[in-house]
mmCIF file of C-alpha atoms in Angstrom:
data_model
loop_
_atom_site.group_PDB
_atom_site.id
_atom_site.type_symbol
_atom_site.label_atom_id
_atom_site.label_comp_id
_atom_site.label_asym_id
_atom_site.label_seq_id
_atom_site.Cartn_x
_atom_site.Cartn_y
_atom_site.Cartn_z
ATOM 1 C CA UNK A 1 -74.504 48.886 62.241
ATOM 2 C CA UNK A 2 -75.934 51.055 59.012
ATOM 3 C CA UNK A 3 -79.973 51.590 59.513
ATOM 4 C CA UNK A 4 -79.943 48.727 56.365
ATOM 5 C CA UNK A 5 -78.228 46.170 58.928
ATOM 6 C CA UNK A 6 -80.718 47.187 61.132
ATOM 7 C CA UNK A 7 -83.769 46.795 59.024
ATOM 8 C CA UNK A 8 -82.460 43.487 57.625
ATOM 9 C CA UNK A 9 -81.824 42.017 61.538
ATOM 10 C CA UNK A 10 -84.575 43.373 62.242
ATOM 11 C CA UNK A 11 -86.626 41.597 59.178
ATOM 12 C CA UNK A 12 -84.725 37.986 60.075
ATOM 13 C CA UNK A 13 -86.101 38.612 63.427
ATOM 14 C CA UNK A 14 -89.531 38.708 62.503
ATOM 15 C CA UNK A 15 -89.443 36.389 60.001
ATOM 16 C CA UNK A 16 -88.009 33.396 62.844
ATOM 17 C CA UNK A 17 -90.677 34.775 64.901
ATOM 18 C CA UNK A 18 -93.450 32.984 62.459
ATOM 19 C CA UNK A 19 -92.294 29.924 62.828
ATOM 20 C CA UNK A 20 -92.664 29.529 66.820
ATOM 21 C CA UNK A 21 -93.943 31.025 69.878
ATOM 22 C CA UNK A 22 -90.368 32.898 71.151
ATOM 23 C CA UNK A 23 -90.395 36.235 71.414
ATOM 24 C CA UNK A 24 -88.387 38.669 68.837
ATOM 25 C CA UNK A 25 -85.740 39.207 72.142
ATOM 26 C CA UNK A 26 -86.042 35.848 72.983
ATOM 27 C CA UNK A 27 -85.146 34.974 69.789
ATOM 28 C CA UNK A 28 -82.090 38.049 69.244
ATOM 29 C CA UNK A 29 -80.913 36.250 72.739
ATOM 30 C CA UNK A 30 -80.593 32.924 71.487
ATOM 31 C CA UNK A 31 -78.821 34.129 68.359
ATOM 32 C CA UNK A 32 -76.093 36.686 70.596
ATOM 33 C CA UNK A 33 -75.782 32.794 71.993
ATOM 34 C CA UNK A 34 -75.366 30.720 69.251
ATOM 35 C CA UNK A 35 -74.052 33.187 66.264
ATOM 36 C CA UNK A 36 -72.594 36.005 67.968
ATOM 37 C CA UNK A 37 -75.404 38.473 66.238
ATOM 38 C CA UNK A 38 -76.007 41.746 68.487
ATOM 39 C CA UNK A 39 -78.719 44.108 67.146
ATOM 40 C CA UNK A 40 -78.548 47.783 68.340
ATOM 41 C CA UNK A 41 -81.853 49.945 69.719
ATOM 42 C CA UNK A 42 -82.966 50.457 66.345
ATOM 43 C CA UNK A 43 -83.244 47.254 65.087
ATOM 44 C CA UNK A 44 -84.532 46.021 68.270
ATOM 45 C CA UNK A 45 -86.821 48.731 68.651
ATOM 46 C CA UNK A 46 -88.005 47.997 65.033
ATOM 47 C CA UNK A 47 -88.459 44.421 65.825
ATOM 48 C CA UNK A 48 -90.364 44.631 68.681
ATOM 49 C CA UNK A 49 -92.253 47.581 67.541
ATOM 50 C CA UNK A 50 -93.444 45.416 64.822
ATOM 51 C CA UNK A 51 -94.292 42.233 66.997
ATOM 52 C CA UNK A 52 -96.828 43.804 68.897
ATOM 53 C CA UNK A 53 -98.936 45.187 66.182
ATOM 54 C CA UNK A 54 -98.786 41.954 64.031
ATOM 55 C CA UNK A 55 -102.645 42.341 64.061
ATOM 56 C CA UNK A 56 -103.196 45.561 63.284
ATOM 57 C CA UNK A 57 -100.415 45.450 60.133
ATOM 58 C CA UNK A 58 -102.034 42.284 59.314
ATOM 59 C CA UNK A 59 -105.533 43.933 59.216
ATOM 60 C CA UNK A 60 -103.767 46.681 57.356
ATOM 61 C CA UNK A 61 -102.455 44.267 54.687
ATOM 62 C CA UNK A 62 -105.510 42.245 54.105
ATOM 63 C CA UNK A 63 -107.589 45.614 53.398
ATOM 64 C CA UNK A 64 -104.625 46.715 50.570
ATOM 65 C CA UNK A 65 -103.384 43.575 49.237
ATOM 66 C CA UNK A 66 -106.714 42.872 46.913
ATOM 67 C CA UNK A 67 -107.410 38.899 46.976
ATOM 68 C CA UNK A 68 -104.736 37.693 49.095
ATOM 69 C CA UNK A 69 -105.505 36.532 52.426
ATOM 70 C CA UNK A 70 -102.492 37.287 55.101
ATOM 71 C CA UNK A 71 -102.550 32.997 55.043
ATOM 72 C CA UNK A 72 -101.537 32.953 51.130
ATOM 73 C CA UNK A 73 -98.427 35.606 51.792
ATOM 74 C CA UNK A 74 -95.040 34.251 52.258
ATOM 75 C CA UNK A 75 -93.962 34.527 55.511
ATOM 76 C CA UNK A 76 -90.850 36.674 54.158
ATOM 77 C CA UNK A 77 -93.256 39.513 52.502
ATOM 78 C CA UNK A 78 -95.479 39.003 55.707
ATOM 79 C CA UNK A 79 -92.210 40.028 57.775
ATOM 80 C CA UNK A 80 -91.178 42.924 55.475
ATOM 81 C CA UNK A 81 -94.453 44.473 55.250
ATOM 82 C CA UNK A 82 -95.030 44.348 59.077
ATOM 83 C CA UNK A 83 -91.617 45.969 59.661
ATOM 84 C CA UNK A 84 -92.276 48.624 57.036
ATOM 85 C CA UNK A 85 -95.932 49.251 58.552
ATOM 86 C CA UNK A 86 -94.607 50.053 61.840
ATOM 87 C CA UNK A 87 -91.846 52.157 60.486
ATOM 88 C CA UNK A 88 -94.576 54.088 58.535
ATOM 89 C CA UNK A 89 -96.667 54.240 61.231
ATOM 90 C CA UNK A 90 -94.590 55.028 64.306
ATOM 91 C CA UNK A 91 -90.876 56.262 62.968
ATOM 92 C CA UNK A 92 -91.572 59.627 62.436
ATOM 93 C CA UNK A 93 -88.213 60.796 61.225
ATOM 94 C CA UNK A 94 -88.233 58.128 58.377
ATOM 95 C CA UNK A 95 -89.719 59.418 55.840
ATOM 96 C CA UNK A 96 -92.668 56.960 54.255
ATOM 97 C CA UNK A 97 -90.930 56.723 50.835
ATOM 98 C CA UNK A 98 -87.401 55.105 52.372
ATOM 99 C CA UNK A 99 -89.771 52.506 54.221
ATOM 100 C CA UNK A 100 -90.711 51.147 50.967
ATOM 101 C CA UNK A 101 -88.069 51.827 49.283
ATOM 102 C CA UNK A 102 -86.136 49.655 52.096
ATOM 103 C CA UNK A 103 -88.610 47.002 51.936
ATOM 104 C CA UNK A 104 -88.768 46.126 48.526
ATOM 105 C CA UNK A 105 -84.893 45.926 48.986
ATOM 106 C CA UNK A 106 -85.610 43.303 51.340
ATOM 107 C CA UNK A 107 -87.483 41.728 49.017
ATOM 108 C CA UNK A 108 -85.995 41.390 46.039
ATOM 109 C CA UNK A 109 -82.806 39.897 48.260
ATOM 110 C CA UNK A 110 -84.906 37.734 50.168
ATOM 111 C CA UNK A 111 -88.216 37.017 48.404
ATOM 112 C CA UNK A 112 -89.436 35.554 45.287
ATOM 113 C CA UNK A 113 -89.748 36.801 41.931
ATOM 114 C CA UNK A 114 -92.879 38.456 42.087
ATOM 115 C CA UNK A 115 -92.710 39.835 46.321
ATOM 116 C CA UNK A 116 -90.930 43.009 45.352
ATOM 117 C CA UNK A 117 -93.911 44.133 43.160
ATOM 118 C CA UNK A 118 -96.691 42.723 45.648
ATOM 119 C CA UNK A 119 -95.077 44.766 48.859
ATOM 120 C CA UNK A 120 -94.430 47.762 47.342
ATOM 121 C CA UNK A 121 -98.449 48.163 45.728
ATOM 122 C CA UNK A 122 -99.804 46.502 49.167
ATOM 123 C CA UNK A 123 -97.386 49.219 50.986
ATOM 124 C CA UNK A 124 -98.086 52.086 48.550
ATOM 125 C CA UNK A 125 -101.681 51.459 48.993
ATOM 126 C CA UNK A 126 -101.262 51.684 53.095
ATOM 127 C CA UNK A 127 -99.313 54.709 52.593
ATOM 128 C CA UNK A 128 -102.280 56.253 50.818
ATOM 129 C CA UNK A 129 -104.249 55.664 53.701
ATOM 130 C CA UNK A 130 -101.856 56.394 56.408
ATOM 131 C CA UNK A 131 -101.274 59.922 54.566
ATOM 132 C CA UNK A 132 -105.091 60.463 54.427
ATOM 133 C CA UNK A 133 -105.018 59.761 58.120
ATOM 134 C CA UNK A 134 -107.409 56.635 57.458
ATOM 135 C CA UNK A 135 -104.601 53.820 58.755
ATOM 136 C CA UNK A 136 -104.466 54.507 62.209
#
């Protein structure tokens, strides 16, 4: 599985995950079940890295993404911009620009017209702040 596999199992993961109360493994389980899909470390370790800081990317988004309330984001740019947070915040060796880059791949596959745009200014706000060591 490329690292783009990855990210995009890892994306479908989260974005199931806001629409119930399973777990990202839970959910990965259920699919090995049902569809035969397998996810290696990194896109579990991507998934699950991103589940547990849904508040604290969620706080990060509000504060960048200028009159939008987390409530009034699709739940597909809500699920690429928390995976891209926690890849800019806790995958060291991937360098900030291929996180956004890789998101706003993810969105213009998966989102509306307009979601590429939005995540890559919220993102390119957060990476403004994670750079100046204010997004911790």
């Amino acid at each position: 599985m490329t690292r783009r596999e990855a990210r995009e199992l890892a994306f479908v993961l989260l974005f199931e995950r806001s629409f119930g109360d399973l777990s990202v493994k839970e959910i990965l389980e259920a699919s090995a079940e049902a569809r035969d899909v397998e996810a290696d470390d990194f896109a579990l370790r991507l998934a699950e890295g991103a589940e547990v800081r849904f508040e604290e990317s969620d706080d990060l988004i509000a504060q960048n993404a200028r009159n939008w309330s987390t409530e009034r984001i699709s739940r597909v740019a809500l699920a690429i911009m928390r995976l891209a947070i926690y890849e800019m915040q806790y995958e060291e060796s991937i360098p900030v620009s291929v996180s956004i880059n890789e998101a706003v791949e993810l969105a213009k596959k998966y989102g509306g017209d307009e979601d590429a745009s939005f995540i890559n200014g919220v993102l390119g706000g957060i990476a403004r702040s994670v750079e100046a060591g204010d997004a911790q």
